[in-house]
Steps between C-alpha positions, in 0.01 A plus 500: 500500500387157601380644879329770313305311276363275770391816696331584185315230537438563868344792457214363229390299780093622586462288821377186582160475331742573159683299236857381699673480181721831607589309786590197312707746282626620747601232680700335159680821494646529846569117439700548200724792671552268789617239269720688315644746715465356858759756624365831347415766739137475345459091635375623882260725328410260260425217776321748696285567190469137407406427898234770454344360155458165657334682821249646266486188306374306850241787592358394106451154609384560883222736304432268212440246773257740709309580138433134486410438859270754515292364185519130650715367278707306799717293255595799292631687791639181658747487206591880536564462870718174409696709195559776776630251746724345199631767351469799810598288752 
């Protein structure tokens, strides 16, 4: 049920120029099956998923970045480009 939920969530996401939070859902629901049942058959598909989400998540930050760039606003993307290299290494 756990799996399912987080694809729920999956599937609200709109795309990069959208609100991430179905991502974020996402993402705390394929945690929470992963930390409570590591060894269910639904824990490949869930790190797949979760893999995915923070895929998406990246392509969000690489394109927030680009937004700022283009309108000159160097520091503003700067910090984008350094979350992406944090977090999205």
């Amino acid at each position: 049920q756990v799996f399912q939920v987080g694809n729920a969530h999956l599937e609200q996401y709109e795309g990069v120029r959208r609100d991430q939070a179905p991502l974020q859902n996402a993402i705390r629901s394929y945690e929470s099956l992963l930390a409570s049942f590591p060894a269910s058959e639904y824990a490949i598909l869930a790190r797949r998923s979760l893999s995915r989400c923070r895929e998406l998540l990246a392509e969000h930050e690489a394109y927030v970045a680009e937004f700022y760039e283009a309108r000159g606003d160097t520091k503003a993307a700067e910090v984008r480009r350094n979350t992406l290299l944090t977090l999205y290494p």
